[in-house]
XYZ file of C-alpha atoms in Angstrom:
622
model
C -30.661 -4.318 -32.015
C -30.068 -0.680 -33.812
C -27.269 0.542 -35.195
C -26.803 4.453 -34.890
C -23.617 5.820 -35.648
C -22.711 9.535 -33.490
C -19.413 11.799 -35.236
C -17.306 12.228 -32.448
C -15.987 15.691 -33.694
C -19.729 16.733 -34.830
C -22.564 18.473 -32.197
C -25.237 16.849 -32.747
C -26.423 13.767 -30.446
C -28.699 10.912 -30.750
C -31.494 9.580 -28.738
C -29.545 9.136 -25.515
C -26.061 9.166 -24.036
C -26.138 6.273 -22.052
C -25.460 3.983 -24.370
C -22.628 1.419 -24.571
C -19.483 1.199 -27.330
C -18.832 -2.227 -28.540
C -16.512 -1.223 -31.136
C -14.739 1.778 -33.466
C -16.433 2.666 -36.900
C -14.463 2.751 -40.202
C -12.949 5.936 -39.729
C -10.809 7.684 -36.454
C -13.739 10.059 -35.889
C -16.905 7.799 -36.251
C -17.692 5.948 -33.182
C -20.379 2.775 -33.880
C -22.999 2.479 -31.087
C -24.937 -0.749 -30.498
C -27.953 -0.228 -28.658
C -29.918 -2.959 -27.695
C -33.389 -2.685 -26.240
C -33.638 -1.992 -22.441
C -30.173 -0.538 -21.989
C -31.002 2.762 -22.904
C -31.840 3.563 -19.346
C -28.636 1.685 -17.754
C -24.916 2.146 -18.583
C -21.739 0.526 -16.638
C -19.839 2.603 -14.447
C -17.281 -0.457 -13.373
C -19.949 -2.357 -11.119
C -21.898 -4.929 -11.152
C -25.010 -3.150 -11.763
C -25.466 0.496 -11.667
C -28.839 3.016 -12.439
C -28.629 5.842 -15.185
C -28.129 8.288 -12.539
C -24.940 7.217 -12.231
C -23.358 7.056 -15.768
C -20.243 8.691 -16.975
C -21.139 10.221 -20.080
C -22.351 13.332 -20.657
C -25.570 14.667 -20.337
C -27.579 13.860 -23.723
C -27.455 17.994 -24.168
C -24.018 17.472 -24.140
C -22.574 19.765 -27.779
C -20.619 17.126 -28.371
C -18.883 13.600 -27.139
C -15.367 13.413 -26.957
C -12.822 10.802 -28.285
C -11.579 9.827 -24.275
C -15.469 9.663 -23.334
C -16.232 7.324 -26.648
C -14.000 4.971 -25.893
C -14.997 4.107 -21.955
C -15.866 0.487 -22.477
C -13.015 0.546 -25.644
C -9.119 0.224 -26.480
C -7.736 2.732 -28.604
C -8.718 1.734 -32.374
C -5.900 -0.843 -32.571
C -5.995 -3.316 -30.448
C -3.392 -6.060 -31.125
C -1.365 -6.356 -34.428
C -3.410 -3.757 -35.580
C -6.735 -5.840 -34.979
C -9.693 -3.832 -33.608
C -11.674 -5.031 -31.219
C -14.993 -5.068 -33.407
C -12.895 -7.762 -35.271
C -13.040 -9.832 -32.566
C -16.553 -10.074 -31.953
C -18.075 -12.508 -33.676
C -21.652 -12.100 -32.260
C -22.602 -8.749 -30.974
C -25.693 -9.885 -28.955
C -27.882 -13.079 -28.131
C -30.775 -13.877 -25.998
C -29.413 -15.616 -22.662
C -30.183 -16.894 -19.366
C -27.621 -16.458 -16.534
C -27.066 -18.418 -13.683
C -25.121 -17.018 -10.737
C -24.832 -19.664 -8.053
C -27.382 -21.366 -5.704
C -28.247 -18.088 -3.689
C -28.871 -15.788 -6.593
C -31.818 -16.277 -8.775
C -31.482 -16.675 -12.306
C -31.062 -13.566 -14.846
C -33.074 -13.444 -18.587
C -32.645 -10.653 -21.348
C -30.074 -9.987 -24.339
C -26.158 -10.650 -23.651
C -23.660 -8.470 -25.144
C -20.228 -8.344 -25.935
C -18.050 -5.400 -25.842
C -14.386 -4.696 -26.003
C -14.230 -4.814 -22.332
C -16.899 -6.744 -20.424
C -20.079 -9.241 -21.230
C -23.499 -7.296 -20.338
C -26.749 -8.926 -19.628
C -30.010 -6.321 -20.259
C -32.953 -7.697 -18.902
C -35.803 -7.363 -20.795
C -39.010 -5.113 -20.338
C -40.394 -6.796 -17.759
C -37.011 -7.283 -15.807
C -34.851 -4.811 -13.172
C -33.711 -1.715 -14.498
C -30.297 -3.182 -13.379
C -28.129 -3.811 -15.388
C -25.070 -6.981 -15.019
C -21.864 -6.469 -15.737
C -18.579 -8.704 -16.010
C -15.661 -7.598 -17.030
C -13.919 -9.643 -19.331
C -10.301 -9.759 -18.277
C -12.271 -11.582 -15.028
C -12.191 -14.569 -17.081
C -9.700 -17.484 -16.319
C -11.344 -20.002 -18.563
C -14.282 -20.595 -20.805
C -15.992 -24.018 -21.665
C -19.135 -24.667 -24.511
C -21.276 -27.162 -25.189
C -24.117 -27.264 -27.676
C -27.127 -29.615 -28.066
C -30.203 -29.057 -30.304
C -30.633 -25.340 -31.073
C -28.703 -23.864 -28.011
C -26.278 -24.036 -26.014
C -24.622 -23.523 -22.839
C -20.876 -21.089 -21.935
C -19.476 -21.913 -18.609
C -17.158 -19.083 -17.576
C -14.835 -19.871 -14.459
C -13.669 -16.283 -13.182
C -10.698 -15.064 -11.837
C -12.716 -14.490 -7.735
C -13.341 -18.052 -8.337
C -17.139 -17.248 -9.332
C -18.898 -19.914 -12.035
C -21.017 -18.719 -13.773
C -23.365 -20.531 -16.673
C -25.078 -18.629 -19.500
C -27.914 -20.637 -21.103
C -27.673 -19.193 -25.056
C -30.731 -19.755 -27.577
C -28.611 -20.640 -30.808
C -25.518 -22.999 -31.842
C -23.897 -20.510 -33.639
C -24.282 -17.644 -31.478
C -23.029 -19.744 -28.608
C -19.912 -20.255 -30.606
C -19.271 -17.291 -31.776
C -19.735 -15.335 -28.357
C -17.619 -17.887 -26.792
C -14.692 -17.653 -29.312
C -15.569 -13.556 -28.919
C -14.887 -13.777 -24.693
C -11.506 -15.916 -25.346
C -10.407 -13.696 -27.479
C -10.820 -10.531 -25.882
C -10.180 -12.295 -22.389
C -6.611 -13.013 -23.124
C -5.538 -10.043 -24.529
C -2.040 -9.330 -23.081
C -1.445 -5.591 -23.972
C -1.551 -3.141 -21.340
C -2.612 -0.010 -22.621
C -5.580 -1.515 -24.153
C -7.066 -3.012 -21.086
C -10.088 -1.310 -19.136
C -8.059 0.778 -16.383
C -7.197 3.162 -19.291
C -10.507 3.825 -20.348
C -12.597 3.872 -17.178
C -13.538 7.312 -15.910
C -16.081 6.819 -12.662
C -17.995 9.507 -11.571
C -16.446 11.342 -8.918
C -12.929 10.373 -9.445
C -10.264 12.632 -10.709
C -7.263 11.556 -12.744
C -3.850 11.089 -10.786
C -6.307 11.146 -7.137
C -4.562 8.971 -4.707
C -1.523 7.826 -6.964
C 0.576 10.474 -4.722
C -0.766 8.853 -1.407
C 2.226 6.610 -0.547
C 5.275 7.472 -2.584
C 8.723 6.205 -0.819
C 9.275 9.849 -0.003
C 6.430 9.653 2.358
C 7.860 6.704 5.146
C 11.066 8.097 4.374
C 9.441 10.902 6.450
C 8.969 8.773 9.265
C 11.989 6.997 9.351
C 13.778 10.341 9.348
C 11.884 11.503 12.602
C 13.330 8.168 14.417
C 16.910 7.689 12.834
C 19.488 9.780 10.814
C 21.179 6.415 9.929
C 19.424 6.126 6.857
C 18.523 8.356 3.677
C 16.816 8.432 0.541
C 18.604 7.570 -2.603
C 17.415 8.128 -6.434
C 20.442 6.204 -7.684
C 17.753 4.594 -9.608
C 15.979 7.497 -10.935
C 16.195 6.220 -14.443
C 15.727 2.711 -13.456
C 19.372 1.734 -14.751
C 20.194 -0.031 -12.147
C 17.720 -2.159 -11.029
C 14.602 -2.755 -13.101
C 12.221 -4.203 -10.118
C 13.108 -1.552 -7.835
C 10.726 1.637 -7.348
C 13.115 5.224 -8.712
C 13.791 6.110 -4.915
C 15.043 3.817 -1.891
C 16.109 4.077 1.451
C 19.680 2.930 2.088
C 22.252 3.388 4.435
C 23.758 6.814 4.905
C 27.011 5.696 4.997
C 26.869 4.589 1.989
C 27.030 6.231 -1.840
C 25.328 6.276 -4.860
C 28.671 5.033 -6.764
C 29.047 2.131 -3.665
C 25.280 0.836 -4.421
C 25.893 0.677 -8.309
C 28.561 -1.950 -7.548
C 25.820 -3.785 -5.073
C 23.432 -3.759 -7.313
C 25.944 -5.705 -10.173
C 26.524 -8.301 -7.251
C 22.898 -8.946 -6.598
C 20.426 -10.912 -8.887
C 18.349 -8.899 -11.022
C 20.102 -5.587 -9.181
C 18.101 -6.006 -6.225
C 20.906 -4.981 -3.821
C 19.513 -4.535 0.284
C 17.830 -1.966 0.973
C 15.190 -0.736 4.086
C 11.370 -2.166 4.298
C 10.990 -1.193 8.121
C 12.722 0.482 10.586
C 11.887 -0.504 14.142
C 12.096 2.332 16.641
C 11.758 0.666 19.756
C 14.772 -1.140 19.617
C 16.657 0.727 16.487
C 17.104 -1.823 14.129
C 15.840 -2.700 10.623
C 14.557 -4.892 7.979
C 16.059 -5.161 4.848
C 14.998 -7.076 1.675
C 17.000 -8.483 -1.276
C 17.437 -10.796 -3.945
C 20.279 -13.522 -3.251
C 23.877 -12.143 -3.783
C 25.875 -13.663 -7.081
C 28.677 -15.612 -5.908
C 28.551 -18.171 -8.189
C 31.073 -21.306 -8.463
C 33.768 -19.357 -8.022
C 32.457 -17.992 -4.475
C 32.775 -14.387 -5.827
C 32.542 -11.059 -3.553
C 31.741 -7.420 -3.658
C 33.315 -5.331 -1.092
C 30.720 -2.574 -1.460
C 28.138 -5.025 -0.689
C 29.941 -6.097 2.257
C 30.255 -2.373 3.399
C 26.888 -2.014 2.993
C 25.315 -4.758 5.760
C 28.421 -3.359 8.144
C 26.802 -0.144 7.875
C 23.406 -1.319 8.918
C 25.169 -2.700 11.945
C 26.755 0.254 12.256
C 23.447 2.126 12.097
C 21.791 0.530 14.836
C 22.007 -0.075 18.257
C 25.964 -0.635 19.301
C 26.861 -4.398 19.326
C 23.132 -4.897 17.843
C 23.468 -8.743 15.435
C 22.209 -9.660 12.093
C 20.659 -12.283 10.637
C 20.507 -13.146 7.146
C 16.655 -14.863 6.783
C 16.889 -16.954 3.404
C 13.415 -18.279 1.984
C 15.286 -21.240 0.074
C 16.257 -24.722 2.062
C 20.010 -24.922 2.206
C 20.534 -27.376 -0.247
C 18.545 -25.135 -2.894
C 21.184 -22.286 -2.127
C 23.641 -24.537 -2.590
C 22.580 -25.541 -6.009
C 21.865 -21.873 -6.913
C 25.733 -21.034 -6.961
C 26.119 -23.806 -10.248
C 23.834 -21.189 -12.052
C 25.384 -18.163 -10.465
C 23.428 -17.535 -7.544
C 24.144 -18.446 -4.088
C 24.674 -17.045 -0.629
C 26.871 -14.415 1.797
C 29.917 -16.382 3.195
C 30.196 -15.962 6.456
C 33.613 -15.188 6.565
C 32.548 -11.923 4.091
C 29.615 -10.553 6.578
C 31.198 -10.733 9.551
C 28.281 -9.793 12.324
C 25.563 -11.624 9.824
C 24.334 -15.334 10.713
C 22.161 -17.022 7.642
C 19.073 -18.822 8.523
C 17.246 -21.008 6.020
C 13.408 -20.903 6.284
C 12.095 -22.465 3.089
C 8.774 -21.317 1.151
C 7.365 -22.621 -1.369
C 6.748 -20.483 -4.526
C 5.857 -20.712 -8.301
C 4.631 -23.624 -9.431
C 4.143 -25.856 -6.651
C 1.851 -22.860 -4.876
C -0.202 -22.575 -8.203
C -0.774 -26.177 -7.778
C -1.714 -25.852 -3.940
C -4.173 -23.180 -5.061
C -5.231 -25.252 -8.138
C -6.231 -28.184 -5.886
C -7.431 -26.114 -2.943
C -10.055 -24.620 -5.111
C -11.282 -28.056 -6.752
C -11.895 -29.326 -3.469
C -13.963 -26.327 -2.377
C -16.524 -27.085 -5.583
C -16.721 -30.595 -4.930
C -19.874 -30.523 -3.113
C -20.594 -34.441 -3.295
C -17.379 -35.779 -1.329
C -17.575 -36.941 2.133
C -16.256 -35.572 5.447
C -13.040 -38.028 5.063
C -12.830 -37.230 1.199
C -12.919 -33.326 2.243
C -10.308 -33.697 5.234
C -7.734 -35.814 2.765
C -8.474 -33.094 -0.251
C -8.220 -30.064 2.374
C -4.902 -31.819 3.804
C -3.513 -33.044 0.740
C -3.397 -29.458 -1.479
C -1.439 -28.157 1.451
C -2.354 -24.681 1.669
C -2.844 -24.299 5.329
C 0.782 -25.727 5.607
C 1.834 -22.841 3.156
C -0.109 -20.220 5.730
C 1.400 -21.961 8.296
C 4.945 -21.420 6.669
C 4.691 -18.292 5.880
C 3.521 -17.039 9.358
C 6.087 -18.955 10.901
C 8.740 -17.083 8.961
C 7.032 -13.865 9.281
C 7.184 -14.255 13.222
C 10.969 -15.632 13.156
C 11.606 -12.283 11.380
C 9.799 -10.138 13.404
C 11.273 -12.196 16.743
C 14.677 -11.101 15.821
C 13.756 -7.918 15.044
C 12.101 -6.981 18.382
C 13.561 -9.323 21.047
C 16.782 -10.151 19.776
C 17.033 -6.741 19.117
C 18.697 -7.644 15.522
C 18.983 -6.414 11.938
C 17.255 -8.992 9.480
C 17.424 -9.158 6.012
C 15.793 -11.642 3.809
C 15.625 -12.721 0.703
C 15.317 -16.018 -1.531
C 16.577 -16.042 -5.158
C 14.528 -13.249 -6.998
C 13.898 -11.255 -3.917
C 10.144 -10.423 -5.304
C 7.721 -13.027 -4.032
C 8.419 -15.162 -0.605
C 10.696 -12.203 0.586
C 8.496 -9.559 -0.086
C 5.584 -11.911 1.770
C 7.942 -12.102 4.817
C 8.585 -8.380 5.036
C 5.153 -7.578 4.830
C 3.964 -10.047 7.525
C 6.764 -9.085 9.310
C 5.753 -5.431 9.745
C 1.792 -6.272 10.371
C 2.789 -8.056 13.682
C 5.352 -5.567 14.377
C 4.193 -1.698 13.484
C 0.565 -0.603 14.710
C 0.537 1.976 12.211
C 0.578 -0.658 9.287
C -2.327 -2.227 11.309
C -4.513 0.929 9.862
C -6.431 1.121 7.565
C -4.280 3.901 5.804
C -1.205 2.092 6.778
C -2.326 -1.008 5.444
C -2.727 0.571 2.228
C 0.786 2.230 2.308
C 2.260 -1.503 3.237
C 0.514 -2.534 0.239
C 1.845 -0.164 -2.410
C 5.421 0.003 -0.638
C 6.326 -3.735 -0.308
C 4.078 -5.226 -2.717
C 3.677 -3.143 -5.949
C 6.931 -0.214 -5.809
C 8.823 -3.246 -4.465
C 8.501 -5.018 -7.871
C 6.173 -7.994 -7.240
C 5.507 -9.185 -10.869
C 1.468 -8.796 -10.455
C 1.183 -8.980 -14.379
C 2.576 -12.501 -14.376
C 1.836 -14.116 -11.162
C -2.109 -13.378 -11.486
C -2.535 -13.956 -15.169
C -4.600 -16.463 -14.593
C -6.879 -18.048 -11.063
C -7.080 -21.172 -10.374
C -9.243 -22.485 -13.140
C -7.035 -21.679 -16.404
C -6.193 -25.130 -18.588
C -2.450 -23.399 -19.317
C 0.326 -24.935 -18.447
C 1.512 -22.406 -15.571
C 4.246 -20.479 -16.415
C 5.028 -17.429 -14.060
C 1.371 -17.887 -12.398
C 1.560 -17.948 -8.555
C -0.906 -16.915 -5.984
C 2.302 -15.259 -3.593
C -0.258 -12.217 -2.695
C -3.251 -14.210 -2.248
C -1.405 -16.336 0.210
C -0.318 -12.867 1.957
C -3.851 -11.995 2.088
C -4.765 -14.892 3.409
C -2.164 -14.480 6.277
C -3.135 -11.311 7.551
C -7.404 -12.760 7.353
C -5.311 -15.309 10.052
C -3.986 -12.124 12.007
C -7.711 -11.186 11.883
C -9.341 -13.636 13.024
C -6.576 -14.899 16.215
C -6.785 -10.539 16.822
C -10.050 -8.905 15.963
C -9.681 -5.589 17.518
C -6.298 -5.188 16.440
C -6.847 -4.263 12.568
C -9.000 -1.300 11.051
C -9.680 -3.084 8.325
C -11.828 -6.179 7.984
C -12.479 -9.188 5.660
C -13.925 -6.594 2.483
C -11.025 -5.215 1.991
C -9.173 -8.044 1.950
C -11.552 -9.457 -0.833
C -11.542 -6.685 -2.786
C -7.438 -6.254 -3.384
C -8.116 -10.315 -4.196
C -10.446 -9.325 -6.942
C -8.392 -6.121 -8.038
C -4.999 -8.178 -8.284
C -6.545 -10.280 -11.189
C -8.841 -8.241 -12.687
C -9.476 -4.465 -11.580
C -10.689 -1.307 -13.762
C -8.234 0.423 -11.742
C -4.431 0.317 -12.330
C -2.996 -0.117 -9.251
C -1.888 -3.794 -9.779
C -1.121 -3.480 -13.371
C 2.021 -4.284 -15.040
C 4.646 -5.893 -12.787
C 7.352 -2.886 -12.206
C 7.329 0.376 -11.432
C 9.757 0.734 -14.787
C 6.957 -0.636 -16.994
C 4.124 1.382 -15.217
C 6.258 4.533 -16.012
C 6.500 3.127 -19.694
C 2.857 2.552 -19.922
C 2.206 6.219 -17.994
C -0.414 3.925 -15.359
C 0.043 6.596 -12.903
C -1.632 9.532 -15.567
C -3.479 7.554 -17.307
C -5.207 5.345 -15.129
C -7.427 5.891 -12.174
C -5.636 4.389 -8.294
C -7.788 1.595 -6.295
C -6.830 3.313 -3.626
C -9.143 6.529 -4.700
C -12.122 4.446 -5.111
C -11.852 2.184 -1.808
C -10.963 5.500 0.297
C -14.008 6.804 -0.634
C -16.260 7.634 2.454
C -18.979 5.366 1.778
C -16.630 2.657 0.635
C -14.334 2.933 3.419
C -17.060 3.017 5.905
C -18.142 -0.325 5.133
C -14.281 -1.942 4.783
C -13.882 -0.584 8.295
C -13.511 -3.378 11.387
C -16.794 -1.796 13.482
C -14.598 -3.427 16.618
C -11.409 -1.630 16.028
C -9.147 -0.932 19.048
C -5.793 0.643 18.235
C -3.312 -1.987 19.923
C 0.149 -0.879 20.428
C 1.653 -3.561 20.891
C 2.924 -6.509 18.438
C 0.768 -9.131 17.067
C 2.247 -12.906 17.920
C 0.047 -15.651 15.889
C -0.607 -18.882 17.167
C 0.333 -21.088 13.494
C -0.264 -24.906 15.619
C -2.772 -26.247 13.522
C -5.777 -26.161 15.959
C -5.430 -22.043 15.118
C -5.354 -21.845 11.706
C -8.786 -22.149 9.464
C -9.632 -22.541 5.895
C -10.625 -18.825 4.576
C -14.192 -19.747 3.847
C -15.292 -15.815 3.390
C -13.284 -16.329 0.169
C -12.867 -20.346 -1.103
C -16.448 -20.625 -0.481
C -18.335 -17.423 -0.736
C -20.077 -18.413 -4.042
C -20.609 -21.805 -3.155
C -22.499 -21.492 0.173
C -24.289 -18.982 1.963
C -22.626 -16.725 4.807
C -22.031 -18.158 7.873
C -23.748 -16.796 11.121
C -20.949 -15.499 12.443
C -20.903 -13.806 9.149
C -24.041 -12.097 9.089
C -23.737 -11.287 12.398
C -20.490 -9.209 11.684
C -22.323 -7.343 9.377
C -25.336 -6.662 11.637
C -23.307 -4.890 14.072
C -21.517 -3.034 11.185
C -24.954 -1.743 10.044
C -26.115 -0.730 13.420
C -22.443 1.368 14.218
C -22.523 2.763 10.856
C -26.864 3.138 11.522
C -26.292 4.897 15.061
C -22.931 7.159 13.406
C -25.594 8.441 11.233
C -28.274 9.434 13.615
C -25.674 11.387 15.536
C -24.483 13.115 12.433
C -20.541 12.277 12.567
C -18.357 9.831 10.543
C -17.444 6.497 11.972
C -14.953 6.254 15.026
C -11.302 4.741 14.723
C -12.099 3.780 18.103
C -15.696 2.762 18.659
C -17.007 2.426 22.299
C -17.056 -1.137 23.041
């Protein structure tokens, strides 16, 4: 491998410009270049493989390379406790063989590490493709050595295995000690999203697409019960909570600051989805603070009277908690608790417990293991697929999704819900909730929108719940797969309704693989406080500007797409509900039929959209 080091601030240039930085020189303006053999004609753009013609860095006539463009596979100099990243690899390079999986042949040619991913450059003879992993993809890493090589076994994040066969003992260590290291780096602003610039994306696209100002909009046009409140413009009040929410009109800014000191981490109630056809609402919360002493807040209870008030006249409420009754209970010894009835007059609590935390890590945990067991038999499978649980979870959370949406659209009722936090099972409810419900959220855009708004402005902690997959040897500590079991709820909706959502199984996958490890930063950090903090919005490209791109959205698309007005009721009996192979078992086993099928008749839509010279139909003749 050469060494050529290019000034950053001088104009002169080097052999090429698509080359890759693996780590800063000795001074700020001196960026160190390694360039192995047979990647000068291949550089990453953030995919798995990707040809020259698509590389990020200037052209090679380029005057001169700027800091920003330097750094594209790079943190800034420091990394963590003033550590660079060079500092952490050990071994720059190595001569590997990879192995992918049973349907994808096996890869040859020199491995590298760099600050951000692990590339494999085949050698002369091989593709001019080049593979590409990034690094923060990694939930855990396992060596082994015997004569003079050895062998890294990296479980991912997508729940991908991969095996890298490495000629040398002590390069094997030293690139597997380089991969944990830079794998479990836990600062923000030196992870990839901040230094990824893709061709064809601009800088703060799509970060505007879905701010709460825009289904304010529509809830405006149906009610002028509500309005738009930046009490928590400077995030004061409530740390999850986005700078703007949608509260009550009846109710003030001074009113909602006393809410917010009765409700656990200041999540006091406030709208997720207003219901026109019958004019009530959802609200979402974290549990009120009542404590031993049965405390109340008479703002709080003038709050939930004016959602009554809001709605329909004589329209009921129902308060939907996620925690068993006897949890709620025990929640008032440490403060918590619940509304006394006597307080929200109007309101009746119902207790629909969901698991969360730990006990769904564990679910996921075992769910996976008994997906890679490929030697068990049919009885061993059944007991391992019925003993992890995680159809019952699927099955819980539908069931509460429906209860919610029930009371929403037949009993014609206000429902809020919430559990302790108010940012995991509550959020899943309201989200489910509004899929059966809304037809709009059924959209591809919508879907999007119900993504940002209940998920990531709502305050689900993304940064802790998907630190790690299911293969990581830590002791879980905030891990919990809360979104992954969402996503696997609304596959459900899609399969028991396949003409009812735009979007099909890809997209699903991808926001998977983008929750654990993205180079975008729509999913990082785990509030919108901390993503102002870290300035993720300006400094970091949106998923949602790379999957809305035409090509990409074209093939996320459901080819069979029929908007359905109507709401979505899911059978959740047991006969209805399926294991989500097109994601617990995609690397293990080929597609099924059915599978490959789907995609045919994608390819012949999209084929036949061509010919005609228009862009795919929302509504394609069936």
């Amino acid at each position: 491998m050469d060494e050529i080091e290019f000034s950053s601030t001088g104009s002169g240039w080097g052999p090429r410009s698509e080359v890759l930085a693996v780590g800063w020189g000795n001074s700020c303006e001196t960026v160190r270049w390694l360039l192995p053999r047979g990647l000068l004609n291949s550089c990453p753009a953030g995919v798995a493989s990707c040809p020259a013609s698509s590389c990020p860095f200037p052209s090679p006539r380029s005057p001169r390379l700027t800091l920003l463009e330097s750094v594209l596979l790079l943190g800034p100099r420091p990394t963590t406790g003033g550590m660079e990243f060079s500092e952490l690899i050990r071994t720059g390079r190595a001569q590997a063989k990879l192995l992918r999986g049973p349907e994808a042949p096996p890869l040859r040619g020199t491995l590298c590490v760099t600050g951000h991913h692990l590339l494999l450059s085949p050698g002369p003879q091989g593709t001019s493709d080049l593979w590409l992993l990034l690094l923060r993809s990694v939930d855990s890493i396992e060596k082994r050595v015997s004569g003079d090589s050895g062998t890294i076994t990296l479980r991912c994040k997508d729940l991908r295995v991969l095996q890298l066969d490495i000629e040398g003992v002590e390069a094997t260590l030293d690139i597997a000690r380089s991969i944990e290291a830079l794998s479990s780096l836990e600062s923000v602003i030196t992870s990839f999203p901040f230094f990824y610039r893709p061709k064809g994306l601009r800088l703060g696209d799509a970060w505007h697409f879905h701010p709460p100002e825009r289904y304010y909009k529509r809830v405006a046009r149906e009610t002028n019960a509500w309005r738009l409140s930046e009490v928590n413009e400077d995030f004061s009040l409530c740390l999850s909570y986005p700078r703007a929410v949608i509260v009550p009109r009846a109710v003030d800014d001074d009113a909602l600051a006393r809410c917010a000191r009765f409700r656990q981490g200041g999540r006091f109630p406030v709208l997720s989805y207003h219901h026109a056809p019958s004019g009530t609402v959802l609200l979402r919360s974290s549990q009120p603070l009542t404590g031993p002493q049965k405390r109340r807040c008479a703002e709080d209870e003038e709050l939930l009277r004016a959602v009554l008030a809001g709605a329909r006249p004589g329209a009921p409420g129902f308060i939907l908690d996620t925690r068993s009754a006897q949890a709620a209970k025990q929640a008032r010894v440490t403060g918590g608790g619940t509304e006394a009835k006597a307080a929200y007059p109007g309101w009746k609590r119902l207790h629909r417990p969901l698991e969360r935390g730990r006990p769904l890590q564990e679910s996921f945990v075992r769910l996976v293991e008994a997906c890679g067991d490929l030697e068990q038999s049919m009885d061993g499978w059944l007991s391992q697929l019925e003993a992890c649980h995680w159809l019952a979870h699927v099955k819980e959370a539908l069931s509460t999704a429906c209860l919610a949406a029930r009371g929403v659209e037949r009993e014609e009722a206000c429902v809020l819900v919430h559990g302790a936090e108010g940012t995991d099972s509550t959020l899943l409810v309201t989200s489910l909730a509004q899929l059966i419900l809304d037809p709009l959220s059924r959209t591809m855009t919508g879907f999007q929108e119900l993504v940002e708004r209940e998920w990531i402005q709502a305050g689900h902690p993304f940064q802790l719940r998907c630190a790690h997959s299911a293969f990581s040897h830590a002791c879980p500590k905030h891990e919990a797969p809360t979104f992954l079991l969402f996503l696997d709820c609304v596959w459900q909706l899609g399969r028991q309704f396949p003409l009812s959502l735009e979007f099909g199984e890809g997209l699903l996958l991808a926001l998977f693989e983008h929750a654990y490890a993205s180079p975008f930063g729509t999913f990082l950090c785990s509030s919108e406080k901390e993503r102002c903090l870290c300035e993720v919005r300006t400094r970091t490209h949106s998923l949602w500007s790379g999957l809305n791109q035409p090509k990409v959205r074209r093939k996320l698309r459901n080819p069979l797409y029929v908007p359905n007005p109507l709401a979505i009721w899911p059978s959740v009996e047991p006969q209805s509900l399926r294991l989500w192979q097109g994601l617990f078992l995609r690397w293990i086993r080929p597609p099924e039929p059915s599978q490959v099928a789907w995609e045919k008749v994608w390819q012949r839509l999209a084929s036949k959209e061509k010919t005609e010279g228009c862009e795919p139909t929302s509504k394609p003749q069936l």
